Structure formats: C-alpha cells, structure tokens
Coordinates of C-alpha atoms in Angstrom, one line a residue:
M1 CA 12.2 15.8 69.2
T2 CA 15.0 18.3 68.6
S3 CA 15.4 19.8 65.1
T4 CA 16.4 22.9 63.2
S5 CA 13.4 25.2 63.4
T6 CA 12.2 28.7 63.0
P7 CA 13.0 31.0 65.8
P8 CA 10.4 31.0 68.6
S9 CA 7.7 33.6 68.4
T10 CA 7.2 36.4 71.0
P11 CA 5.9 34.9 74.2
H12 CA 2.2 35.2 74.7
S13 CA 0.0 35.1 77.8
F14 CA -2.8 32.7 78.4
Q15 CA -6.3 34.2 78.2
V16 CA -6.8 33.2 81.8
D17 CA -5.0 33.6 85.1
L18 CA -3.0 30.4 85.0
R19 CA -1.9 30.4 88.6
G20 CA -5.5 31.1 89.7
L21 CA -6.7 28.3 87.4
V22 CA -4.3 25.8 88.8
D23 CA -5.3 26.7 92.3
L24 CA -8.9 26.3 91.4
L25 CA -8.4 22.9 89.7
S26 CA -6.1 21.5 92.4
H27 CA -8.0 22.7 95.5
H28 CA -11.6 23.0 94.4
L29 CA -12.4 21.1 91.2
Y30 CA -10.2 18.0 91.1
S31 CA -9.9 15.7 94.1
S32 CA -6.2 14.8 93.3
P33 CA -3.4 15.7 90.9
R34 CA -3.8 12.2 89.5
V35 CA -6.4 13.4 87.1
Y36 CA -3.6 14.9 84.8
V37 CA -3.1 11.4 83.4
R38 CA -6.8 11.3 82.5
E39 CA -6.5 14.6 80.7
L40 CA -3.6 13.4 78.7
L41 CA -5.3 10.1 77.7
Q42 CA -8.6 11.9 77.0
N43 CA -7.0 14.4 74.6
A44 CA -5.2 11.6 72.8
V45 CA -8.3 9.5 72.5
D46 CA -10.3 12.4 71.3
A47 CA -7.6 13.3 68.7
I48 CA -7.8 9.7 67.4
T49 CA -11.6 9.9 67.2
A50 CA -11.5 13.2 65.3
R51 CA -8.9 11.7 62.9
H52 CA -11.1 8.7 62.2
A53 CA -14.0 11.0 61.5
L54 CA -11.8 12.6 58.8
D55 CA -10.1 9.4 57.6
P56 CA -11.5 6.1 58.9
A57 CA -8.5 4.2 57.6
A58 CA -5.9 6.2 59.6
E59 CA -3.7 4.3 61.9
V60 CA -4.3 4.2 65.7
R61 CA -1.3 4.8 67.9
I62 CA -1.2 6.1 71.5
R63 CA 2.0 5.6 73.4
L64 CA 2.6 6.8 77.0
S65 CA 6.0 6.9 78.6
A66 CA 7.6 8.3 81.8
S67 CA 11.2 8.7 83.1
A68 CA 13.3 11.2 85.1
G69 CA 10.4 13.5 86.0
R70 CA 9.1 13.7 82.4
V71 CA 5.9 12.3 81.1
T72 CA 5.3 11.9 77.3
I73 CA 2.3 10.9 75.3
E74 CA 2.2 10.5 71.6
D75 CA -0.8 9.9 69.4
S76 CA -1.6 9.6 65.7
G77 CA -4.6 11.8 66.0
I78 CA -6.0 14.9 64.2
G79 CA -3.2 17.3 65.2
L80 CA -3.3 21.1 65.2
T81 CA -2.2 24.0 62.9
A82 CA -0.3 27.0 64.3
A83 CA -3.5 29.1 64.4
E84 CA -5.4 26.3 66.2
A85 CA -2.6 26.0 68.7
H86 CA -2.9 29.7 69.5
S87 CA -6.7 29.7 69.9
L88 CA -7.4 26.2 71.3
L89 CA -4.5 25.3 73.6
A90 CA -4.4 28.7 75.3
T91 CA -8.1 29.5 75.9
I92 CA -10.5 27.9 78.4
G93 CA -13.9 27.0 77.0
R94 CA -12.7 26.2 73.5
S95 CA -12.3 22.7 72.1
S96 CA -10.2 21.1 69.3
K97 CA -13.0 18.5 68.8
R98 CA -14.2 19.9 65.5
G99 CA -15.4 18.4 62.3
G100 CA -13.1 17.5 59.4
D101 CA -13.7 20.9 57.7
G102 CA -13.0 22.8 60.9
A103 CA -16.7 23.2 61.7
D104 CA -17.7 23.1 65.4
L105 CA -19.3 19.8 66.2
D106 CA -22.1 21.5 68.1
E107 CA -23.5 22.6 64.8
P108 CA -26.6 20.7 63.5
G109 CA -25.9 17.4 61.9
L110 CA -22.6 16.9 63.7
E111 CA -24.0 16.1 67.2
A112 CA -23.6 12.3 66.7
T113 CA -19.9 12.8 66.0
R114 CA -19.5 15.1 69.0
Q115 CA -20.9 12.4 71.2
E116 CA -17.9 10.2 70.4
F117 CA -15.6 12.5 72.3
L118 CA -14.8 12.1 76.0
G119 CA -14.1 15.8 76.9
Q120 CA -16.9 18.3 77.1
F121 CA -15.5 21.2 79.0
G122 CA -12.5 22.4 77.1
I123 CA -10.0 22.7 80.0
G124 CA -7.6 20.4 78.1
L125 CA -3.9 20.6 78.6
L126 CA -4.0 23.5 81.0
A127 CA -5.3 21.1 83.7
C128 CA -1.9 19.3 83.5
F129 CA -0.3 22.3 85.1
V130 CA -1.4 20.9 88.4
V131 CA 1.8 18.8 88.2
A132 CA 3.8 20.4 85.4
R133 CA 6.1 23.4 85.3
Q134 CA 6.4 23.2 81.5
I135 CA 4.3 21.6 78.8
R136 CA 5.7 21.1 75.3
V137 CA 3.4 20.1 72.4
V138 CA 4.7 19.1 68.9
T139 CA 1.8 18.6 66.6
R140 CA 0.9 18.3 62.9
S141 CA -2.5 18.7 61.5
A142 CA -4.2 16.0 59.4
R143 CA -6.8 18.4 58.2
D144 CA -4.1 20.5 56.3
P145 CA -1.4 18.2 54.9
Q146 CA 0.6 21.2 53.7
A147 CA 0.7 22.8 57.2
A148 CA 4.1 22.6 58.9
P149 CA 4.5 21.0 62.3
V150 CA 4.0 23.3 65.2
E151 CA 5.7 23.5 68.6
W152 CA 3.6 25.0 71.5
L153 CA 5.7 25.5 74.6
A154 CA 4.1 26.8 77.8
T155 CA 5.3 27.4 81.3
D156 CA 3.6 27.7 84.6
D157 CA 4.2 31.4 84.8
G158 CA 1.3 31.8 82.3
S159 CA 3.3 32.4 79.1
Y160 CA 3.6 30.3 76.0
T161 CA 5.2 30.4 72.6
V162 CA 4.2 29.0 69.2
R163 CA 6.5 28.3 66.3
E164 CA 6.5 26.3 63.1
L165 CA 9.0 23.5 62.7
P166 CA 10.6 21.9 59.7
H167 CA 8.5 19.1 58.1
E168 CA 11.0 16.5 59.2
A169 CA 10.4 17.4 62.8
R170 CA 7.1 15.4 62.6
P171 CA 6.6 13.8 59.2
E172 CA 3.1 12.3 60.0
P173 CA 0.0 13.9 61.5
G174 CA -0.5 13.6 65.2
T175 CA 0.6 15.1 68.5
T176 CA 3.4 14.5 71.1
V177 CA 2.9 16.1 74.5
V178 CA 5.8 16.3 77.0
L179 CA 5.3 17.3 80.6
E180 CA 8.2 18.4 82.9
A181 CA 7.1 17.9 86.5
R182 CA 7.4 20.9 88.8
P183 CA 9.2 20.6 92.1
G184 CA 7.1 18.8 94.7
A185 CA 5.1 16.9 92.1
T186 CA 7.8 14.5 90.8
E187 CA 6.1 11.5 92.5
W188 CA 3.2 11.9 90.1
A189 CA 5.7 11.6 87.2
A190 CA 7.3 8.4 88.4
P191 CA 7.0 5.6 85.8
A192 CA 5.2 3.1 88.2
K193 CA 2.7 5.8 89.2
V194 CA 2.0 6.9 85.7
E195 CA 1.5 3.3 84.5
E196 CA -0.8 2.6 87.5
L197 CA -2.9 5.7 86.8
A198 CA -3.0 5.0 83.1
R199 CA -4.4 1.5 83.7
D200 CA -6.9 2.7 86.3
Y201 CA -8.2 5.4 84.0
G202 CA -7.8 3.9 80.6
S203 CA -8.2 0.1 80.8
L204 CA -11.5 0.2 78.9
L205 CA -10.7 2.9 76.3
P206 CA -11.6 2.0 72.7
Y207 CA -8.1 2.3 71.3
D208 CA -4.9 0.4 72.1
I209 CA -2.6 2.3 74.5
T210 CA 0.9 1.2 75.5
F211 CA 3.2 2.3 78.2
D212 CA 7.0 2.5 78.1
D213 CA 9.0 3.0 81.4
G214 CA 12.2 4.0 79.5
E215 CA 14.2 1.0 80.6
G216 CA 14.5 -0.6 77.2
G217 CA 11.8 -3.3 77.5
E218 CA 8.8 -3.8 75.2
P219 CA 6.0 -1.3 75.8
R220 CA 3.3 -2.8 77.9
P221 CA -0.4 -2.6 77.1
V222 CA -2.6 -0.3 79.2
T223 CA -6.0 -1.2 77.8
D224 CA -7.7 -4.5 78.5
R225 CA -10.7 -4.9 76.3
P226 CA -13.3 -6.1 76.0
A227 CA -14.5 -5.6 79.5
V228 CA -14.7 -8.8 81.5
W229 CA -18.5 -8.8 81.5
D230 CA -18.6 -8.6 77.7
R231 CA -16.1 -11.5 77.1
A232 CA -17.2 -14.9 75.8
F233 CA -16.5 -17.8 78.2
P234 CA -16.9 -21.5 77.5
T235 CA -19.2 -22.1 80.5
P236 CA -21.3 -20.0 83.0
A237 CA -19.0 -21.4 85.7
A238 CA -15.9 -20.1 83.9
R239 CA -17.6 -16.7 83.6
R240 CA -18.4 -16.6 87.3
V241 CA -14.8 -17.4 88.2
A242 CA -13.5 -14.7 85.8
L243 CA -15.9 -12.1 87.3
A244 CA -14.9 -13.1 90.9
G245 CA -11.3 -12.6 90.0
H246 CA -12.0 -9.2 88.4
C247 CA -13.9 -8.2 91.6
A248 CA -11.0 -9.3 93.8
Q249 CA -8.5 -7.3 91.7
L250 CA -10.7 -4.3 91.5
F251 CA -12.4 -4.1 94.9
G252 CA -10.3 -6.4 97.0
F253 CA -13.0 -9.0 97.9
T254 CA -14.4 -12.2 96.5
P255 CA -18.1 -11.6 95.9
L256 CA -21.0 -13.8 97.0
D257 CA -22.4 -13.4 93.5
S258 CA -22.4 -11.1 90.5
I259 CA -25.4 -9.4 88.8
D260 CA -25.3 -8.3 85.2
L261 CA -26.2 -4.7 84.6
D262 CA -27.1 -4.6 80.9
L263 CA -29.2 -1.6 79.7
P264 CA -28.6 -1.3 76.0
V265 CA -31.3 1.4 75.6
A266 CA -29.5 3.5 78.2
G267 CA -26.1 2.7 76.9
V268 CA -25.0 1.0 80.1
R269 CA -23.1 -2.2 80.5
G270 CA -21.5 -3.6 83.6
V271 CA -21.8 -5.8 86.6
A272 CA -22.6 -5.5 90.3
Y273 CA -20.7 -7.6 92.9
V274 CA -22.5 -8.7 96.1
L275 CA -20.5 -8.0 99.2
P276 CA -19.4 -11.1 101.2
D277 CA -19.6 -9.3 104.6
P278 CA -22.3 -7.3 106.3
T279 CA -22.3 -3.6 105.7
S280 CA -24.5 -0.8 107.1
P281 CA -27.3 0.4 104.9
A282 CA -26.2 3.9 105.8
H283 CA -22.9 3.4 104.2
R284 CA -22.8 4.9 100.7
A285 CA -21.0 2.5 98.5
G286 CA -18.5 3.8 95.9
H287 CA -19.2 2.4 92.5
R288 CA -16.9 2.6 89.5
V289 CA -18.2 4.4 86.4
H290 CA -16.5 4.6 83.0
L291 CA -17.6 7.1 80.5
K292 CA -17.0 5.9 77.0
G293 CA -14.3 3.7 78.4
M294 CA -12.5 6.4 80.5
L295 CA -12.8 6.0 84.3
L296 CA -15.0 8.8 85.5
T297 CA -15.1 7.9 89.2
D298 CA -14.6 5.1 91.6
R299 CA -16.8 6.8 94.3
A300 CA -20.2 7.2 92.5
D301 CA -22.7 7.1 95.4
N302 CA -25.8 8.0 93.3
L303 CA -25.7 5.2 90.7
L304 CA -27.9 2.6 92.5
P305 CA -30.9 3.0 94.8
D306 CA -30.0 3.3 98.5
W307 CA -31.5 -0.1 99.3
A308 CA -28.9 -1.8 97.0
F309 CA -26.2 -1.1 99.6
F310 CA -25.0 -4.7 99.5
V311 CA -23.4 -4.5 96.0
R312 CA -20.5 -2.7 94.5
A313 CA -20.9 -1.9 90.8
V314 CA -18.6 -1.2 87.9
L315 CA -20.0 -0.2 84.5
D316 CA -19.4 1.7 81.3
T317 CA -21.8 4.2 79.9
D318 CA -22.0 6.6 77.0
T319 CA -25.2 8.5 78.0
L320 CA -24.8 9.6 81.6
R321 CA -23.7 13.2 82.2
P322 CA -20.5 13.9 84.1
T323 CA -20.1 16.8 86.5
A324 CA -17.7 19.7 85.6
S325 CA -14.8 18.0 87.4
R326 CA -15.5 14.8 85.5
E327 CA -15.2 12.9 88.8
N328 CA -18.9 12.1 89.4
L329 CA -22.2 11.7 87.7
Y330 CA -24.6 14.7 87.3
D331 CA -27.8 13.7 89.1
D332 CA -30.4 14.5 86.5
E333 CA -33.5 12.8 85.1
T334 CA -31.4 10.5 82.9
L335 CA -29.5 9.2 85.9
A336 CA -32.7 8.8 87.9
A337 CA -34.1 6.6 85.2
V338 CA -30.9 4.6 84.9
R339 CA -30.8 4.2 88.7
D340 CA -34.4 2.8 88.7
A341 CA -33.6 0.4 85.9
L342 CA -30.4 -0.8 87.6
G343 CA -32.4 -1.3 90.8
A344 CA -34.9 -3.3 88.9
R345 CA -32.0 -5.6 87.7
V346 CA -30.9 -6.1 91.3
R347 CA -34.6 -6.9 92.3
G348 CA -34.7 -9.3 89.4
W349 CA -31.7 -11.1 90.7
L350 CA -33.3 -11.5 94.1
A351 CA -36.5 -12.8 92.6
E352 CA -34.6 -15.2 90.5
L353 CA -32.7 -16.5 93.5
A354 CA -36.0 -16.9 95.4
A355 CA -37.5 -18.8 92.6
S356 CA -34.7 -21.1 91.5
D357 CA -31.8 -21.1 94.0
P358 CA -33.0 -20.7 97.6
E359 CA -29.7 -22.0 98.9
R360 CA -27.8 -19.0 97.4
L361 CA -30.6 -16.7 98.6
A362 CA -30.2 -18.1 102.1
A363 CA -26.5 -17.6 102.0
F364 CA -27.0 -14.0 100.9
L365 CA -29.6 -13.3 103.7
Q366 CA -27.3 -14.9 106.2
V367 CA -24.9 -12.0 105.6
H368 CA -27.2 -9.1 104.6
H369 CA -30.6 -9.8 106.3
L370 CA -30.2 -6.8 108.7
G371 CA -29.6 -4.4 105.8
V372 CA -32.4 -5.9 103.7
K373 CA -34.8 -5.5 106.7
S374 CA -33.7 -1.9 107.1
M375 CA -34.6 -1.0 103.5
A376 CA -37.7 -3.2 103.4
R377 CA -39.2 -0.8 106.0
H378 CA -39.5 1.9 103.4
D379 CA -40.0 -0.3 100.3
S380 CA -43.2 -2.4 100.3
E381 CA -42.2 -4.1 97.1
L382 CA -38.9 -5.2 98.6
L383 CA -40.8 -6.4 101.7
G384 CA -43.2 -8.4 99.7
L385 CA -40.4 -10.0 97.7
M386 CA -38.3 -10.8 100.8
L387 CA -41.0 -11.7 103.2
P388 CA -40.8 -15.5 102.6
W389 CA -37.1 -15.4 103.2
L390 CA -36.2 -12.9 105.9
P391 CA -35.3 -14.8 109.1
F392 CA -36.9 -14.0 112.5
E393 CA -36.5 -15.5 116.0
T394 CA -39.8 -16.9 117.0
S395 CA -41.3 -19.1 119.8
D396 CA -41.3 -21.9 117.2
G397 CA -37.6 -21.4 116.3
S398 CA -35.9 -19.3 113.6
M399 CA -38.0 -19.0 110.5
S400 CA -39.5 -16.6 108.0
L401 CA -42.7 -14.6 108.8
Q402 CA -44.5 -16.5 106.1
E403 CA -43.7 -19.8 107.7
F404 CA -44.7 -18.5 111.1
A405 CA -47.9 -17.0 109.8
A406 CA -48.9 -20.4 108.5
A407 CA -49.1 -21.7 112.0
H408 CA -50.3 -18.5 113.8
T409 CA -52.9 -16.0 112.6
D410 CA -52.6 -14.1 115.9
I411 CA -49.0 -13.0 116.1
H412 CA -47.6 -11.5 119.3
F413 CA -44.2 -9.9 119.6
T414 CA -41.9 -8.7 122.4
R415 CA -40.0 -5.4 122.2
T416 CA -36.9 -6.7 124.0
V417 CA -34.7 -9.8 123.5
E418 CA -34.8 -10.5 127.3
E419 CA -38.5 -10.5 127.5
F420 CA -38.7 -12.9 124.5
R421 CA -36.2 -15.3 126.0
Q422 CA -38.1 -15.4 129.2
I423 CA -41.5 -16.1 127.6
A424 CA -40.5 -18.1 124.5
P425 CA -40.3 -21.6 126.2
I426 CA -43.6 -21.1 128.0
A427 CA -45.3 -19.6 124.9
A428 CA -44.1 -22.5 122.7
A429 CA -45.5 -25.1 125.3
H430 CA -48.9 -23.4 125.3
G431 CA -49.3 -22.7 121.6
L432 CA -48.8 -18.9 121.8
G433 CA -47.1 -17.5 118.7
V434 CA -44.5 -14.9 119.8
I435 CA -41.8 -13.2 117.7
N436 CA -38.7 -11.5 119.1
A437 CA -38.9 -7.9 117.9
G438 CA -36.0 -6.8 120.1
Y439 CA -33.6 -6.9 117.2
T440 CA -33.0 -3.9 115.0
Y441 CA -35.8 -3.2 112.5
D442 CA -37.9 -6.2 113.4
A443 CA -40.6 -4.3 115.2
D444 CA -41.0 -1.9 112.3
L445 CA -41.4 -4.8 109.8
L446 CA -44.0 -6.5 112.0
A447 CA -46.0 -3.3 112.1
L448 CA -46.0 -3.4 108.2
L449 CA -46.9 -7.1 108.1
P450 CA -50.8 -6.6 108.0
A451 CA -50.4 -4.4 105.0
V452 CA -48.8 -7.3 103.1
R453 CA -50.9 -10.0 104.7
P454 CA -54.3 -8.4 105.8
E455 CA -55.6 -11.6 107.3
L456 CA -52.9 -11.5 110.1
K457 CA -53.3 -9.8 113.4
V458 CA -50.1 -8.5 114.9
T459 CA -50.1 -7.2 118.5
E460 CA -47.5 -6.5 121.2
L461 CA -47.4 -9.2 123.8
D462 CA -49.1 -8.2 127.1
A463 CA -49.5 -9.9 130.4
G464 CA -53.1 -10.7 129.9
A465 CA -52.5 -12.6 126.6
V466 CA -49.9 -14.8 128.2
T467 CA -51.9 -15.4 131.4
E468 CA -55.0 -16.5 129.4
R469 CA -53.0 -19.1 127.6
L470 CA -51.7 -20.7 130.8
D471 CA -53.7 -23.4 132.5
P472 CA -55.8 -22.3 135.5
V473 CA -55.6 -24.3 138.7
P474 CA -58.8 -26.0 140.0
T475 CA -61.1 -23.6 141.8
A476 CA -61.0 -25.6 145.0
T477 CA -57.2 -25.4 145.0
E478 CA -57.2 -21.7 144.4
L479 CA -59.7 -21.2 147.2
A480 CA -57.5 -23.2 149.5
L481 CA -54.5 -21.0 148.7
A482 CA -56.4 -17.8 149.0
P483 CA -54.6 -16.7 152.2
F484 CA -51.2 -17.4 150.6
L485 CA -52.2 -15.3 147.5
A486 CA -53.5 -12.5 149.7
T487 CA -50.2 -12.4 151.5
A488 CA -48.3 -12.4 148.2
R489 CA -50.4 -9.6 146.8
T490 CA -50.0 -7.5 149.9
R491 CA -46.3 -7.8 149.8
L492 CA -46.0 -6.8 146.1
E493 CA -48.6 -4.0 146.2
A494 CA -45.9 -1.4 146.7
Q495 CA -44.2 -2.7 143.5
G496 CA -47.3 -2.2 141.4
C497 CA -47.4 -5.9 140.7
D498 CA -50.4 -8.3 140.8
V499 CA -50.0 -12.0 141.7
V500 CA -51.9 -14.8 139.9
L501 CA -51.7 -18.6 140.2
R502 CA -51.4 -20.8 137.1
A503 CA -50.1 -24.2 136.0
F504 CA -47.6 -24.1 133.1
Q505 CA -44.6 -25.7 131.6
P506 CA -41.7 -26.1 132.1
V507 CA -42.1 -27.2 135.7
S508 CA -38.6 -25.9 136.5
V509 CA -39.8 -22.2 136.2
P510 CA -41.3 -21.3 139.6
A511 CA -42.5 -17.8 138.7
L512 CA -42.9 -15.6 135.6
Y513 CA -42.8 -11.8 135.6
L514 CA -45.1 -10.4 132.9
D515 CA -45.1 -6.8 131.9
D516 CA -46.4 -4.7 129.0
R517 CA -46.2 -1.2 127.7
Q518 CA -49.3 0.1 129.4
A519 CA -48.1 -1.2 132.8
R520 CA -44.7 0.3 132.3
Q521 CA -46.3 3.7 131.3
E522 CA -48.4 3.6 134.5
R523 CA -45.4 2.9 136.7
D524 CA -43.5 5.7 135.1
R525 CA -46.4 8.0 135.6
T526 CA -46.6 7.0 139.3
A527 CA -42.9 7.5 139.8
A528 CA -43.1 11.0 138.2
L529 CA -46.1 11.8 140.3
E530 CA -44.2 11.0 143.5
S531 CA -41.4 13.4 142.6
A532 CA -43.5 16.2 141.0
D533 CA -44.6 19.5 142.6
S534 CA -48.3 20.2 143.3
L535 CA -49.1 21.5 139.8
W536 CA -47.7 18.5 138.0
S537 CA -49.1 16.2 140.6
G538 CA -52.6 17.4 139.7
I539 CA -51.9 17.0 136.0
L540 CA -50.4 13.6 136.3
G541 CA -53.0 12.4 138.8
A542 CA -55.7 13.3 136.2
L543 CA -53.8 11.1 133.7
R544 CA -54.1 8.0 135.9
G545 CA -55.0 5.1 133.7
S546 CA -56.8 1.8 134.2
A547 CA -54.0 -0.2 132.4
P548 CA -53.3 -3.6 133.9
R549 CA -50.4 -3.8 136.2
A550 CA -47.4 -6.1 135.9
R551 CA -48.1 -9.7 136.9
L552 CA -46.1 -12.3 138.9
V553 CA -47.5 -15.6 137.7
L554 CA -46.7 -18.4 140.1
N555 CA -46.4 -21.9 138.7
H556 CA -48.5 -24.3 140.7
N557 CA -46.7 -27.2 139.0
N558 CA -43.5 -26.2 140.6
P559 CA -42.7 -28.0 143.9
L560 CA -41.1 -24.9 145.4
I561 CA -44.3 -22.9 145.0
R562 CA -46.3 -25.6 146.7
R563 CA -43.9 -25.7 149.6
I564 CA -44.0 -21.9 150.0
A565 CA -47.7 -21.8 149.8
A566 CA -47.8 -24.3 152.7
L567 CA -45.6 -22.3 155.0
P568 CA -47.3 -21.6 158.4
D569 CA -45.2 -18.4 159.0
E570 CA -46.8 -15.5 157.2
A571 CA -43.7 -13.3 157.5
L572 CA -41.6 -16.0 156.0
T573 CA -44.1 -16.5 153.3
G574 CA -44.0 -12.8 152.4
T575 CA -40.2 -12.9 152.3
A576 CA -40.2 -16.0 150.0
V577 CA -42.7 -14.2 147.7
E578 CA -40.5 -11.2 147.5
S579 CA -37.6 -13.5 146.6
L580 CA -39.6 -15.1 143.9
Y581 CA -40.5 -11.6 142.5
G582 CA -36.8 -10.6 142.5
Q583 CA -35.7 -13.8 140.8
A584 CA -38.4 -13.5 138.1
L585 CA -37.5 -9.8 137.6
L586 CA -33.8 -10.6 137.3
M587 CA -34.6 -13.4 134.8
S588 CA -36.5 -10.9 132.7
Q589 CA -33.4 -8.8 132.6
R590 CA -35.3 -5.5 133.0
P591 CA -33.7 -2.5 134.6
L592 CA -34.2 -2.5 138.4
R593 CA -35.9 0.5 140.0
P594 CA -34.7 1.7 143.4
A595 CA -37.8 0.1 145.0
D596 CA -36.9 -3.2 143.3
S597 CA -33.3 -3.1 144.6
T598 CA -34.5 -2.3 148.1
L599 CA -37.0 -5.3 147.9
L600 CA -34.2 -7.6 146.7
N601 CA -31.9 -6.6 149.5
R602 CA -34.6 -7.0 152.1
A603 CA -35.7 -10.5 150.8
F604 CA -32.1 -11.7 150.6
L605 CA -31.3 -10.6 154.1
G606 CA -34.6 -11.9 155.4
L607 CA -33.9 -15.4 154.0
L608 CA -30.3 -15.3 155.5
E609 CA -31.7 -14.3 158.8
W610 CA -34.3 -17.1 158.7
A611 CA -31.7 -19.7 157.6
T612 CA -29.3 -18.7 160.4
H613 CA -32.1 -18.5 162.9
S614 CA -33.2 -22.0 162.0
A615 CA -29.6 -23.2 162.2
D616 CA -29.3 -21.7 165.7
A617 CA -32.6 -23.3 166.8
R618 CA -31.4 -26.7 165.5
D619 CA -28.1 -26.3 167.4
A620 CA -30.0 -25.4 170.6
Q621 CA -32.1 -28.6 170.2
E622 CA -28.9 -30.6 169.7
D623 CA -27.4 -29.1 172.9
Q624 CA -30.5 -30.0 174.9
K625 CA -30.2 -33.6 173.8

C-alpha cells in the first residue's frame, strides 16, 4: 500500500478525548478487547451494503489477514472521500451509513435501507484503539468516481492526518484498514486469534469473508452460510444429526433434542438445544444471538422465559434491539413479545412430545424433572401440561400424579422422606394413598393440585388418618391387654406420646411411630414453656392446643408384641415398651430430643441389666444342681 502521494496534511485532533474514550470502551462498555474484530467486520459489511444500495451489481469482497502484530481488512464497499474521512472517522456519533446521494439514511423514505446496516452507534474505527497504537485507512469513494483515494492515519495519542493519494494507490472503490497492535495487545493480533474471533463473530454474515494468515496458503472462508437450521437435509434424521453436531461444536454438549425457533413475523430464526444433564432453574443460561448475521452475544440471559432453563438457544434476528455496547439485547416490549413467542415454541415442543413421543418425554423428564417442577410451581399452564408426566414417589410406586389420582381421590402426603419410607409399606398394604413430598418442590406442587383437579382432596398425613386405616383388634383382646396398655401409656406420658393397639401388615414391624405437624407444634410449645420465664410461660400456656399427640402404634400381629404384653414383670414391661418406642423413633429418622436420648439410654441399660441378671440367675440355678 505504498505509493507516491501528496504530502501529509497538518495533524488534526479527534473531536473527543481518545484516551478517555479507550478507557471507557475497554473498562466500562466492552467486556473484552476481542470486540475490535467485530467492529472491523461490521464496518466492512456495512460498507458493502451501502455500495449495493448504490450499485446492486458491484462486486463483494471482504478479506481479513493478520501477521506480525498487524491486522488488515479489505473490502469493496462504498469508500470515503477526504471530507468524509475528516468528518466521519474522527467524530463520535456520526455514521458513514448514508444514502447513495450522501443523504442521511435516517431521513424519511430511507429507513428501510438503514435497517440493513449492523452498526447503529457510530463509534466505528475509534473502538479499535482498544488494541491498536496506529490505524491506517486507505479508501476510495464509489459515490464520487473522480475523487482521489484518501489515506487517514491515526495514532493513539489522539491525532490523525488525512491526505489524498494518487489514483493508482487504489484503482477501485473500497477501503483497506490496517491496525498496528500496541504493546501489551499483540496477542489479540495473532493470526490464530484473529481467525478464531472472525469465525465466532462473522460465521453468519451475509457476505463471503476470507482470512489469510500470511503464510502463503489459500485464504480460508470465515462465513458458513446458510445457518445449519436453515439448510436442506435429505431426511429428518440427517437434520437431527447435523444439529447435534452443531450443538457439540458450539456449546460443547450433545443435546437430548433440538427445538426449532422460527418466528418469521418477528424476524427470528434459530434453534434451542435441550441440555443432556440436570441444571439448576436458578442458573441463567447464556444464549447466542446474532444480529443480521453478526454475533451480538453468547451470554444473552433475557431471551427465553426463566422456566426454559433446560435449553441453550442460538438464533439470528433483524428486529431485536442491541444495547449500546452491542453485547446484549435491550429488554424492551419487542424482546418481551419475542420471549413469550419463543416460550410458546418450547411449550409446543413439550406438548408434541407428550402427544406423540412419550418415550422421549420420559427421557427428558428423567433429567430435568426437578427443574420443571420448580417452574411449574409458578406456572399453572406448565403444571397442567406436565401433570400427567411428572414423576412422584408414592405408596403405589413411582408414577405421575394423574396416575395416582386415578386410584386415590383422597391423597395424603408426608413432608419428609424418612416419614414416607416408614409409612409407605403399611399404607400400601391398607389402601392408603400417600405421596412422598419430602423432595424439593413436591409439597408446593401438591398444594396446587386441587386447583388443576378440583375433585381431589390433598391433605398432610396425620397420625389419626393412618390409625383409622389399620385393623382394630377384637374388643375382648384389647380389654384383656388393658393393664399392658396402661403401663405402656404411663411410661410414654413424659414423651408426649400416646399408645394404641392395632393389627397391620407387615408382621415384621412391631411398632410404628406416627407424628403430625400439630403434634410437633404442641411438643415445641411445651419445650418452650419449660424454658420460658413467667411472662412467656403465661402466654405460651394460653396457647395450649388440643392437637392430637404423637402415637406409638403397637402391631398385635407381631409375635414380639404378644410376648411383651404377656410379661408378668411390670417394670420389665415398661422397659420393653420404652425400647419399642426408641426403635420406632429411630426407624422414623426424626431428630432426637434430649428426653428421647435419655429414654433410649435408660431402656438400653435396663434391658442389659435384665439380661445379665437373668444370666446370673440361670448360673445360680446350675450351681445348685
């Protein structure tokens, strides 16, 4: 690009504090110096677009190269005159994106043409000073064929010169930009880095772009059009394979499925990939958004509804509005409408799976059921859609609420996994429908179930409901065991626990500890009362409730219970009952209170003493023989 030329003009200063601008761009507006490649590509593409508005038959050529700390981009675009170089390249807020007669494209009648351009903020080449110490532009205008080529040379001290060059310096219209990297930024000018950034930003741009690493090989294509979601494939299976490969290359995972995001009215085309591993609904996924082919951001977190946390999307749009940094989407009414429409596409995919491919839906829920449950708490439509498919642990096995409700109109649930596991075998044997709501979000969803299915009654499991379902023992038998039951109740009175006798399955369970929220609240109130001062004692005493106490249900079908009930020694009977209480309490895996720990120690030591005393007595009898 060297040639005999007119002497350089007197240096001029930018109409902006360049050092302050670079600091603002690099530390506050742009997330990384990498955006300078985007600015170069954007200016070249916009120049080509403007040239086509003037001459639709003009050639299209954009060539990017990098070597030895220098980055060069050449285009066959609209070019600039000397006056335009002064006014447009040196002033923030101005734009070279003007009509063929020089009119500003914001004028009435030219809005449609203006919409073809990528840039909207006029920062332009000055943004490249985040990595450059010097920028040289050689340009020739296509609007004025008689105008001489122009050299615009700027340095990072805030000065620039403009001079006209001989016609042979650039025979054809267009622009060549050369950046010289400043010290400390040479890594951003390395050929491999420049090519990587060019592909990342420009793979979907509308014009062919090539890259030359300066090593003598053929220039390599940067663009890869059409987008994979817009390509024709011989079969749907081939398309799925291609999309899966695209996802693996772009996001680093093989998706469970892909969802087309096609909104022609909104100017949006793309695809959403379903994550193959569980993810937290609180995690804000980073979606890739291209604006007119140029990558805007790969971290858009406001593109899809929050409930669609299980997908990663990539799309191209020509209607959504970018922020000033051009690194995210402006959250306005247009984006809100697009977000709702994209959410409807994801819902449609779920509905289609539910209707036509339950196996794929089951595979999806196996991975993402926890997250779907989380979002369904706040989305009645999603709850209604997923209700037949969301899995729950029940006393009848793992199944959906819809399947469980077909067998049980009165649905009970436990708030802890331990409580469910203790009661589930007994509930199943006696026809009691119980759901384990001890897992995250399940209790919230069960509370919403009557709103979706009004005919269902959902209540928390209590001791009375279980006891009523267990078989009573004959009246004569219970009367005969009245002394034993009286001893048992007396021993457990201090624990706030009642004792009842029932016959239930399985026979191997000697005793069942049943508790409910009201009983727990009453115990907590009693414990607080014992440690409170006189004022609080009076207040808490006035709050005494009539809630049922916890229950120790003894299984008359169990042989051990029958043997204990027949013991002649009342003290030993009491110790055995305390041991049954402790064993049932441990089986329920509830936290032990200090009083419970004391009882367990007492019962254990009592049984040891009885066992050793019996052994001593047997030894004495043997000695007498």
